[in-house]
mmCIF file of C-alpha atoms in Angstrom:
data_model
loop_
_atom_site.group_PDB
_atom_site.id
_atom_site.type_symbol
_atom_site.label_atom_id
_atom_site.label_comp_id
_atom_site.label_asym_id
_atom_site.label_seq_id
_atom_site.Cartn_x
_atom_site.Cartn_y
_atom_site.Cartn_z
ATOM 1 C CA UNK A 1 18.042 4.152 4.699
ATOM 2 C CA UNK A 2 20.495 2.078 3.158
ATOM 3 C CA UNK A 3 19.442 -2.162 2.820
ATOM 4 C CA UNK A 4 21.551 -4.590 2.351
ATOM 5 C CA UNK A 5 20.739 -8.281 0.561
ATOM 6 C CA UNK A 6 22.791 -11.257 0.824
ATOM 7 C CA UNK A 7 22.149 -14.074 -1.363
ATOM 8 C CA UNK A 8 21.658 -16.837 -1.317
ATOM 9 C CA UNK A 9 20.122 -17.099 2.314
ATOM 10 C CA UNK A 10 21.256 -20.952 2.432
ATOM 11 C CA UNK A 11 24.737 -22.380 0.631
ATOM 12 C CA UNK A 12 25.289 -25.661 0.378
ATOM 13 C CA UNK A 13 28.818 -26.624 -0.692
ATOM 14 C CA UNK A 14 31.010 -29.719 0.032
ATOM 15 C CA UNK A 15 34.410 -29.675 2.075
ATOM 16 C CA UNK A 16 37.034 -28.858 0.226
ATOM 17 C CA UNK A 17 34.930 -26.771 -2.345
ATOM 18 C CA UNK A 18 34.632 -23.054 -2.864
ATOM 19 C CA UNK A 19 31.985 -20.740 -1.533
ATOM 20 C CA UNK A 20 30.866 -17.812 -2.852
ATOM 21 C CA UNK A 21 28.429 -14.833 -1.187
ATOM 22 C CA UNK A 22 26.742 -11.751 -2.242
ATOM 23 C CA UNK A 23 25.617 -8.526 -0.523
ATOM 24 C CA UNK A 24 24.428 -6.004 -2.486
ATOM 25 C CA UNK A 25 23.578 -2.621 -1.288
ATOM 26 C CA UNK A 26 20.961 -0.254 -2.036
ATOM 27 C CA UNK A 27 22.861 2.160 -3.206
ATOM 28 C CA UNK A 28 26.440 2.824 -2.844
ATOM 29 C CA UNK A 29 28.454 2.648 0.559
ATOM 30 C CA UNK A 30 32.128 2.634 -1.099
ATOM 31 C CA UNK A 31 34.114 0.347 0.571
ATOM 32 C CA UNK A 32 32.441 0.687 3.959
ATOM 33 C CA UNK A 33 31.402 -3.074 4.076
ATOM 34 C CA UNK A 34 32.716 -5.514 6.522
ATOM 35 C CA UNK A 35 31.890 -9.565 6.734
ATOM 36 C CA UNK A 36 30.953 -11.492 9.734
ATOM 37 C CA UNK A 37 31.094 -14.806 10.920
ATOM 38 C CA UNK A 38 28.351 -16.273 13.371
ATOM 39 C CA UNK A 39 28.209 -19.717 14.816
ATOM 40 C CA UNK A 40 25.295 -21.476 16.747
ATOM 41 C CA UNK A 41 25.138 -19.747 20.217
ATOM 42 C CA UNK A 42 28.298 -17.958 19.702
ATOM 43 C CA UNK A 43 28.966 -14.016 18.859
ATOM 44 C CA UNK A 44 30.016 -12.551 15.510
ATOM 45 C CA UNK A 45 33.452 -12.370 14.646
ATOM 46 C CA UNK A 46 35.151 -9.759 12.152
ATOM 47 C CA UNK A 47 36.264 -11.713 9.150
ATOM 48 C CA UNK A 48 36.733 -8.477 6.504
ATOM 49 C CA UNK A 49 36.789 -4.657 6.528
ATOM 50 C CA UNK A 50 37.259 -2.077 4.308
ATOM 51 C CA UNK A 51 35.544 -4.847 1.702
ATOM 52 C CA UNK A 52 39.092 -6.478 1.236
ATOM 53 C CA UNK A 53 40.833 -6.518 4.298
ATOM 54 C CA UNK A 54 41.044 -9.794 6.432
ATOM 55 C CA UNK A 55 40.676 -8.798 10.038
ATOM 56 C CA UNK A 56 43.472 -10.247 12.629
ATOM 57 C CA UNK A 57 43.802 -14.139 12.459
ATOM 58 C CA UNK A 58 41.680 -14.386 9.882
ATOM 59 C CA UNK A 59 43.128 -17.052 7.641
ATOM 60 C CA UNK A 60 43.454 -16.552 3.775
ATOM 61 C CA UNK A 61 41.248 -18.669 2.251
ATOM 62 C CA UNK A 62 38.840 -15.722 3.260
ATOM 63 C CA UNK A 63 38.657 -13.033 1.004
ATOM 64 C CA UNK A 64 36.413 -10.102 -0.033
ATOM 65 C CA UNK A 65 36.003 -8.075 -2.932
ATOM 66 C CA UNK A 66 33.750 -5.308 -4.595
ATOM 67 C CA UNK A 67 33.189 -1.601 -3.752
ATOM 68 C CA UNK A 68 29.885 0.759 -4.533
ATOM 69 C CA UNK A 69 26.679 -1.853 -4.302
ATOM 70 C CA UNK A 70 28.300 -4.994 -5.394
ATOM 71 C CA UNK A 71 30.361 -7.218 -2.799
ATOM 72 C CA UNK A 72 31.371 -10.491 -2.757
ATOM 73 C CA UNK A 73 32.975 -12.991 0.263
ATOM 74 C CA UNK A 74 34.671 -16.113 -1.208
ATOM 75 C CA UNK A 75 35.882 -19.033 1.514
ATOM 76 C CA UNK A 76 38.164 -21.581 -0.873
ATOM 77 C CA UNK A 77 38.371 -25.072 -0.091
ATOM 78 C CA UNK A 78 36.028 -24.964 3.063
ATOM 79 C CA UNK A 79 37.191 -26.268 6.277
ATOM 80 C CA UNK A 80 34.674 -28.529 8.749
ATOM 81 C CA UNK A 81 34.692 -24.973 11.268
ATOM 82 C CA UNK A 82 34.050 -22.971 7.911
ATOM 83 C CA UNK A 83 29.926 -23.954 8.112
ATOM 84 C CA UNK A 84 28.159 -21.074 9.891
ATOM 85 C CA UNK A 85 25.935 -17.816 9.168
ATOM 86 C CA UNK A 86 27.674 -15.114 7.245
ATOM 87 C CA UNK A 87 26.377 -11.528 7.513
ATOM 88 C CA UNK A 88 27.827 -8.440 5.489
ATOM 89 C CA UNK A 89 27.612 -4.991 7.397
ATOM 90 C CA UNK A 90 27.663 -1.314 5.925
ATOM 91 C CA UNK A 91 28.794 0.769 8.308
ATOM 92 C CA UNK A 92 29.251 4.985 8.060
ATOM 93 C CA UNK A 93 32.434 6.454 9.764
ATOM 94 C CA UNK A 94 30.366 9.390 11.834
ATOM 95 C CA UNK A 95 27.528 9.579 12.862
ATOM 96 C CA UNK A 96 28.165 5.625 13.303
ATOM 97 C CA UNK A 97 25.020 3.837 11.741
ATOM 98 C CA UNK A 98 25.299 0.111 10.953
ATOM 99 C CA UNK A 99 22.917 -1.512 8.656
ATOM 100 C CA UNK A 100 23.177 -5.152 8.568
ATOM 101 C CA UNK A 101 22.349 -8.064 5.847
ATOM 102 C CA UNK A 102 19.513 -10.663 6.528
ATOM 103 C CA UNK A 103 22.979 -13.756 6.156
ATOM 104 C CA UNK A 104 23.661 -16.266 4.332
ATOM 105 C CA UNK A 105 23.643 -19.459 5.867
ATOM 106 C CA UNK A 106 26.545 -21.426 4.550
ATOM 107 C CA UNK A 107 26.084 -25.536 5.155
ATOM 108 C CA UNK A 108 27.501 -29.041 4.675
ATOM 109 C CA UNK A 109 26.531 -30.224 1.152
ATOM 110 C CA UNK B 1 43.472 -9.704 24.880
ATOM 111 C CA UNK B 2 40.111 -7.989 24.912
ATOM 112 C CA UNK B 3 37.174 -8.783 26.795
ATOM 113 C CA UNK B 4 33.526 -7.750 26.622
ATOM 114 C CA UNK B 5 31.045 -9.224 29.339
ATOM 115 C CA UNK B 6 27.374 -8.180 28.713
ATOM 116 C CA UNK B 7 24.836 -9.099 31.974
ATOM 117 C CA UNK B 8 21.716 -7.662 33.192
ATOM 118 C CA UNK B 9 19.553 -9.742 30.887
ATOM 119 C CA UNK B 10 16.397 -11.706 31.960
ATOM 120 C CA UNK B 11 12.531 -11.835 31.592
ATOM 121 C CA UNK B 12 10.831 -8.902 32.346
ATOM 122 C CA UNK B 13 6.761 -7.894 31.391
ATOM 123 C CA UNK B 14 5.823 -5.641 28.502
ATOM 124 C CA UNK B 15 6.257 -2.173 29.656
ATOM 125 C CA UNK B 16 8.712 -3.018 32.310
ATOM 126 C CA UNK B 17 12.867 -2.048 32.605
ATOM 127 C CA UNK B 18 15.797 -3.309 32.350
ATOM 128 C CA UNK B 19 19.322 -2.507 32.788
ATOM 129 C CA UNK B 20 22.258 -4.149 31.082
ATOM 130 C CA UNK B 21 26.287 -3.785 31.404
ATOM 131 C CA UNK B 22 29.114 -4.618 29.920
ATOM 132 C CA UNK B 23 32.720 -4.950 31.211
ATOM 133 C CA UNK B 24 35.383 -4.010 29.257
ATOM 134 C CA UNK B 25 39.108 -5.229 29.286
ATOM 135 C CA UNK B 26 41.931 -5.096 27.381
ATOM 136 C CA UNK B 27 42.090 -2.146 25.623
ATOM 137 C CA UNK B 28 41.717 1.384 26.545
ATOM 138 C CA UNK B 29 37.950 1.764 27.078
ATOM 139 C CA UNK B 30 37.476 5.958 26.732
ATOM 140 C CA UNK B 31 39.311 5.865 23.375
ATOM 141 C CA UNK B 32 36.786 3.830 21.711
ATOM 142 C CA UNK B 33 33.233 4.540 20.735
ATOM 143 C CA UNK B 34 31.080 1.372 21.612
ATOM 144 C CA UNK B 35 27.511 0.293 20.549
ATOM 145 C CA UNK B 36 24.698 -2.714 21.130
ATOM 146 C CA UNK B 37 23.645 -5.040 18.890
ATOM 147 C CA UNK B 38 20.572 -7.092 19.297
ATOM 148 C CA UNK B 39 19.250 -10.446 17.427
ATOM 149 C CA UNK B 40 16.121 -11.813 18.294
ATOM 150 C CA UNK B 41 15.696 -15.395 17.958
ATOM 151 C CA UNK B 42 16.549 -17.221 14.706
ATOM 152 C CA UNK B 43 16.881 -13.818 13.507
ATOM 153 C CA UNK B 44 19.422 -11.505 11.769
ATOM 154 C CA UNK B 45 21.555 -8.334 13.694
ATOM 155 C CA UNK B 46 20.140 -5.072 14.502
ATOM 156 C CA UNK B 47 22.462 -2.403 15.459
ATOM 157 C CA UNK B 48 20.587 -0.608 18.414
ATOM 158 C CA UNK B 49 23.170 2.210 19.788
ATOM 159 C CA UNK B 50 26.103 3.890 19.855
ATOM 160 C CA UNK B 51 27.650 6.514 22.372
ATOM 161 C CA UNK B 52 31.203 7.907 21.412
ATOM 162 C CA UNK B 53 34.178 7.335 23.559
ATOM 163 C CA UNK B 54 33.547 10.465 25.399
ATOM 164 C CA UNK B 55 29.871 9.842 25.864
ATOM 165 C CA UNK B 56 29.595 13.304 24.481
ATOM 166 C CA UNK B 57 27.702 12.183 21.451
ATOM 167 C CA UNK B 58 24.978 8.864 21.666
ATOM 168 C CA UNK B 59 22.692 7.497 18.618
ATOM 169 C CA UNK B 60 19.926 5.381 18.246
ATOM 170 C CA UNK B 61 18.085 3.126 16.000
ATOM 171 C CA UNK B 62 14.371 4.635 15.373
ATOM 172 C CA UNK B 63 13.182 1.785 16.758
ATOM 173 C CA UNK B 64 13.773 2.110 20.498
ATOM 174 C CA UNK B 65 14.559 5.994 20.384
ATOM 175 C CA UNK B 66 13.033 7.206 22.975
ATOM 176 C CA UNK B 67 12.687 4.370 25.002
ATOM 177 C CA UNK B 68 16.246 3.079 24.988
ATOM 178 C CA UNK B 69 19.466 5.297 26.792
ATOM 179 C CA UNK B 70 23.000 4.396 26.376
ATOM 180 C CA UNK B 71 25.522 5.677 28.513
ATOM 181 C CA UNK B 72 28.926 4.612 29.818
ATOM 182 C CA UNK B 73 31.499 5.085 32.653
ATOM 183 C CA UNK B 74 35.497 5.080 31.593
ATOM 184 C CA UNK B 75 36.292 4.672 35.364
ATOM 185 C CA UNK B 76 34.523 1.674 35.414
ATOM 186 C CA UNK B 77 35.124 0.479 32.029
ATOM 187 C CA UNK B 78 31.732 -0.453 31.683
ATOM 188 C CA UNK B 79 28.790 0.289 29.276
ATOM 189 C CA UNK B 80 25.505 0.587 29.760
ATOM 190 C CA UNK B 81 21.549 -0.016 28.501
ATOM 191 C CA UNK B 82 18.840 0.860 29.715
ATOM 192 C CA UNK B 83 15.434 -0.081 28.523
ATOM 193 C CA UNK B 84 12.329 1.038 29.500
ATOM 194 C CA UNK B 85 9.187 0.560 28.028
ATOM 195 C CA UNK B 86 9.962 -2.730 26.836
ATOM 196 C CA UNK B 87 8.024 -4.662 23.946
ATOM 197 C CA UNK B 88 7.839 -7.746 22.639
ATOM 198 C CA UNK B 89 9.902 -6.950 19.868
ATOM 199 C CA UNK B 90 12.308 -6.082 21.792
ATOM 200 C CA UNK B 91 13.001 -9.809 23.059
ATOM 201 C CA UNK B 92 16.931 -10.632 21.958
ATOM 202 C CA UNK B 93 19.909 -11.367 22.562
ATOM 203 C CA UNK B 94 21.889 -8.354 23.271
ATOM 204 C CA UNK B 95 25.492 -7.598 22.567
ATOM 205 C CA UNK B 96 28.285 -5.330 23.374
ATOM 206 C CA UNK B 97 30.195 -4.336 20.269
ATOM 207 C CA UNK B 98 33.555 -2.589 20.291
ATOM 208 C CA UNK B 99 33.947 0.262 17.561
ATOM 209 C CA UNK B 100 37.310 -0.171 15.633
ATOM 210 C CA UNK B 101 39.571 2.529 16.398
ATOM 211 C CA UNK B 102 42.898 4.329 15.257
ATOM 212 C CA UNK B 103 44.258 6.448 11.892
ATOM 213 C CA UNK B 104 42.658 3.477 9.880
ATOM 214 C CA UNK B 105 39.621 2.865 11.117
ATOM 215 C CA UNK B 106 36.445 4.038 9.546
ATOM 216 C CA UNK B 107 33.957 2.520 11.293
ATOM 217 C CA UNK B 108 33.484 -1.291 11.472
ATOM 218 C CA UNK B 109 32.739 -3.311 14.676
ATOM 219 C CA UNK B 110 36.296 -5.290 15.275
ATOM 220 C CA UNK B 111 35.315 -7.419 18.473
ATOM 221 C CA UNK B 112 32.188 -8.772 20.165
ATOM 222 C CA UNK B 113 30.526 -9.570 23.515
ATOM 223 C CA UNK B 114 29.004 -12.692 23.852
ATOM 224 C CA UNK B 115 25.801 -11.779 24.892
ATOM 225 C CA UNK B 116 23.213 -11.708 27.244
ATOM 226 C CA UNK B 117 19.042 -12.490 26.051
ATOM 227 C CA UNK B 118 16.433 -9.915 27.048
ATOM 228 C CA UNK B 119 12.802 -11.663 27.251
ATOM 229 C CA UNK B 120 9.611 -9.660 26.960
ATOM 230 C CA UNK B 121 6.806 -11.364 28.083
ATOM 231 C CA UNK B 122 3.719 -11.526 30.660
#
């Protein structure tokens, strides 16, 4: 089974700053790693795929990187809505099996 | 625009059932492969299941195999859970996930339900 660690489990950066989170995988999953983005009582939304790929809507100051075990999100200059739980995924094409990190929690400095 | 409406949650005793649904809109339900997701309170996401656009093939986290039966019906455009046996544990919210889909897609969850809370206790 395949485990996946964010760190740090709480961010605190200022408005306006950069942000910077880690996953790391067990052991390699390629580029099968998507980000999410969870709010207080809301559901997750799709922020990356593919490791690199912003989803739909997704502005730019979101952007993901890495590929094996080693992944990284990166928000520049956070916005206000920016401060929420962030959660990195593996996921496997067929039989579908989703193995989710613990998140980071990403808030006001 | 799609839509995912999970209900069927509430408080139920340890060992009792529970069935919960999803309506789907906005896309072409049978061509996508669809799972739940569950988060129990202040915690992280569990994937639970998955059942393939067909409903030919359905998977399950070792954790409620066994107990636990997806299924779904394209003419409704609904999916289904149901839970028997239920546990403590089990107490979450649960959520409706859509599987990407297309030449490009390899396997990532694109949209989300918003969720309805299963509570295990006596």
């Amino acid at each position: 089974e395949i485990v996946m660690t964010q760190s740090p489990a709480t961010l605190s950066v200022s408005p306006g700053e950069r942000a910077t989170l880690s996953c790391r995988a067990s052991q390699s999953v390629s580029s099968n790693l998507a980000w999410y983005q969870q709010k207080p009582g809301q559901a997750p939304r799709l922020l990356i795929y593919g490791a690199s790929t912003r989803a739909t809507a997704i502005p730019p100051r979101f952007s993901g990187s890495g590929s094996g075990t080693e992944f990284i999100l990166t928000i520049s200059s956070l916005q206000s809505e920016d401060f929420a739980v962030y959660y990195c995924q593996q996921y496997e094409n067929w039989p579908p099996t989703y193995t989710f990190g613990q998140g980071t929690k990403l808030e006001i400095k | 625009e799609v839509q995912l409406l999970e209900s069927g949650g509430g408080l139920v005793q340890p060992g009792g059932s529970l069935r919960l649904s999803c309506a789907a809109s906005g896309f072409t339900f049978s061509s996508y492969a669809m799972n739940w997701v569950r988060q129990a309170p202040g915690k992280g996401l569990e994937w639970v299941s998955a059942i393939s656009g067909s409903s030919h093939s359905t998977y399950y986290a070792d954790s409620v195999k066994g107990r636990f039966t997806i299924s779904r019906d394209n003419s409704k455009n609904t999916l289904y859970l149901q839970m028997n046996s239920l546990r403590a544990e089990d107490t979450a919210v649960y959520y409706c996930a859509k599987r990407c889909g297309g030449g490009s897609c390899y396997g990532w969850v694109d949209y989300w339900g918003q969720g309805t809370l299963v509570t295990v206790s006596s």
